[in-house]
Amino acid sequence: MKIRFGRNGLLVTILFLAFFLRIFFYFSNLPKYVNGTKLRITTRVLSEAIIYSTSQYLKLMGYKLYLPLYPRIYYGDKVIIEGIVEDQIIKSAKLISIDEKRGILYQYRQKIISFFERSLPKSHAALVAGITIGSKSGIGEELWNKLKNSGTAHVVVASGMNVSLVASFLISILILFLPRRKASIFALIGIWIYAVVSGFDAPIVRATIMGSTSLLAVETGRIYKSLRVLVITGLFLLFVKPEWIGDLGFWLTTFATGSIIVFYRRVKKLFKFVPKIINEDWSTTVSAQIGVVPLLYYFFGQFNLLSPVINVAVLWTVVPITIIGMVGGIVGTIFEPLGRIILYLCYPLTSWFLAVVNFVG
Amino acid sequence: MSKRWKIFFVLLVLATVTVWLSVFSTSSGGLKVISCNIGQGDASLIIYKNFEILIDGGPNNKVLDCLSTYMPFWDREIEVVMITHPQADHYTGIISVLDNYKVDKILANALNSSNQSYQLLKNKTLLMGIDVINPVRGTSIRSNLIQLDILYPTESFLAENYRQLTAGNDSGEVSSASSGSLGAFESKLDPNEFSIISLLRFGSFKFLFTGDASVKILDDLATTMSESGDNSINYIKIPHHGSKSALSERFYGAIKIGVASISVGKNSYGHPRPEILDLLKKHNIQVFRTDELGDIVFETDGNSIWTDN
């Protein structure tokens, strides 16, 4: 990190001060409830419910809670929930009322996910939904544990990789019809739409902001310093959403990106002997792991040493699954049978991915 | 090779592999009867070629894993879904089945449950325009070489014990129960007493599915089955997760049974009860439990029956 105390010294100091004050006041103003307090929460749901086999899991206003499977709760719904506070959890939560207020883009996301679920076996559909639009909701505890154990969970959560995929996919298509500058602008719009469709999770927002900055930097001819942009983006996000300080996804994306920026070239040099075809995946994973492993160890108390190998075995499927999934998904919401035929093309890939993960998980 | 050709080549390879996978995932000629491991509840899947019958859906959405595992990936249609009776450990999974599969027919009692989730199931069925049949003894479903005969409930039992739902319902006579609706009636009796019992025939093989049937029903069933010459069956799904409420000495004495599966998970009722296990042992019936073995798969080609468990 290079923040020089020269010309901009004062500005930087003021911004930092503002940042810490914001964080401090956010947390000191957070209401605290003693364990055992009966609480009634009225709020809009701003995260995706995760569907387990017997319950759905939600995070609302900093609390975790489990509700029965039905009625299903979606992003954007206004809910009233009652329960008893116990640390960060609301026990015996009960849904008092639900007011469905889903935005158009979010409805579209739901439409795509349910098209996947109607077209492919459960775990395949969950994998495609996770990879293409970062939906964890259908993954279920069993597959999720296997993904976590094998160090491949980052593939199915909304991660920065999705955003860069969307950006490069859009640019490579748009550049066929449009001048470069216009293509960039449309790609920019495209990744922001994608960010909303993907449920605006921390990693997606992080990557979207960074992606936009780099696109703009290219367009305006400025030098893009990745690490600096990462740090500023991270601080900016925490400024806007201080609750992300406790969000694992936020830290994972920040650390992974950071250590890819710092270590990627060195790792690639170190593993010169690795065949070219897998060298990129390998070096990316290894360099990301350098930052992520301590984090995972801190949060989960475990990590998989084989993870880079496993990642190399499966990562090559991610790009084609994303492209086939997105094209199939969009076509499928218009004309289901055709979308389904397209989607079937990724069945061999998801089969391979799941076979590897089942084998090692 | 130009980029366009590369992409074309990759797609061609994927298409070929997909076709081969679909060929391999299609089941061979035989019939499969699967007790799905869905925890404390019931879900049995019957597959013959690409014809599927799902009997109950379990208490959660784990039944989707079972369907995904045993149905070919391209087959998204379940021909018959049966809900033996409206209790949550039997119907809940059906809701997610309706979301993810095309269901042709639902066989279920017209008995209602005031549960919010059952109302959701009713609405979905109505909205999707799925054909509902309220089967009684004598109802029979046939396809290809398989036949599903309904042995219980009887029309007279329903006539005696159904009561029209008070809140606005238009269907008239009690006897119209068999013309197909979900949750049109209520009853003072335990929903278990309405459990649909069905006998699946494939060649000379017979599989009995019993829902949560009670002793009294089983006692009567022993008589009916003996009279119709079905006093020897190859397979039974033990009623009510091995509860004592289904401890019918008479039934197990009168009917010769090959193997039994018990669909059971972690529970506080002590299911399966030792009394039931002892009774099965006494009659030399081999027992397969989902809580011990996971999914239980029986397969028959019409000549013999086997399992991998």
XYZ file of C-alpha atoms in Angstrom, chain A residues 51-54 69-72 114 116-123 142 172 320 324 340 344-349 351, chain B residues 3 11 14-15 17-18 21 25 59-62 64-65 68 73-76 92 95-96 99-101 116-117 120 124:
58
model
C -32.618 -23.070 1.643
C -31.643 -26.020 3.801
C -33.533 -29.275 3.719
C -35.761 -28.410 6.670
C -39.235 -23.818 4.569
C -42.534 -22.222 3.650
C -43.515 -19.573 2.884
C -40.300 -18.832 1.005
C -36.064 -21.669 -11.044
C -32.151 -24.036 -13.721
C -33.906 -26.014 -11.004
C -36.589 -27.219 -13.374
C -34.021 -28.262 -15.977
C -31.182 -30.012 -14.173
C -30.791 -32.407 -11.243
C -30.622 -30.578 -7.925
C -26.893 -30.372 -7.300
C -24.198 -31.503 2.060
C -15.517 -9.502 -26.448
C -17.777 -22.565 -20.078
C -23.494 -21.727 -21.215
C -32.915 -26.322 -21.729
C -27.737 -29.507 -21.169
C -24.395 -28.716 -22.807
C -22.946 -27.902 -19.412
C -24.148 -31.181 -17.873
C -20.870 -33.000 -18.663
C -18.949 -30.129 -17.080
C -20.841 -33.787 -13.732
C -11.381 -19.212 -32.786
C -19.622 -27.349 -28.316
C -19.956 -31.219 -25.117
C -23.024 -32.185 -27.119
C -20.683 -36.238 -24.193
C -24.129 -35.057 -23.103
C -24.338 -39.403 -20.559
C -28.243 -42.492 -17.241
C -40.813 -33.783 5.762
C -38.289 -31.606 3.889
C -36.903 -31.132 0.398
C -34.393 -33.997 0.567
C -35.153 -33.783 -4.558
C -31.760 -35.401 -3.938
C -31.908 -36.341 -8.877
C -31.073 -36.094 -15.817
C -33.146 -35.277 -18.870
C -36.365 -36.716 -17.443
C -38.135 -33.868 -15.641
C -43.915 -31.341 2.590
C -44.175 -28.801 -2.678
C -40.601 -28.553 -3.925
C -41.610 -26.472 -8.224
C -38.929 -28.518 -9.951
C -40.683 -31.267 -11.911
C -50.145 -23.451 6.113
C -47.860 -25.591 3.978
C -49.698 -23.862 -0.217
C -49.954 -24.802 -6.269
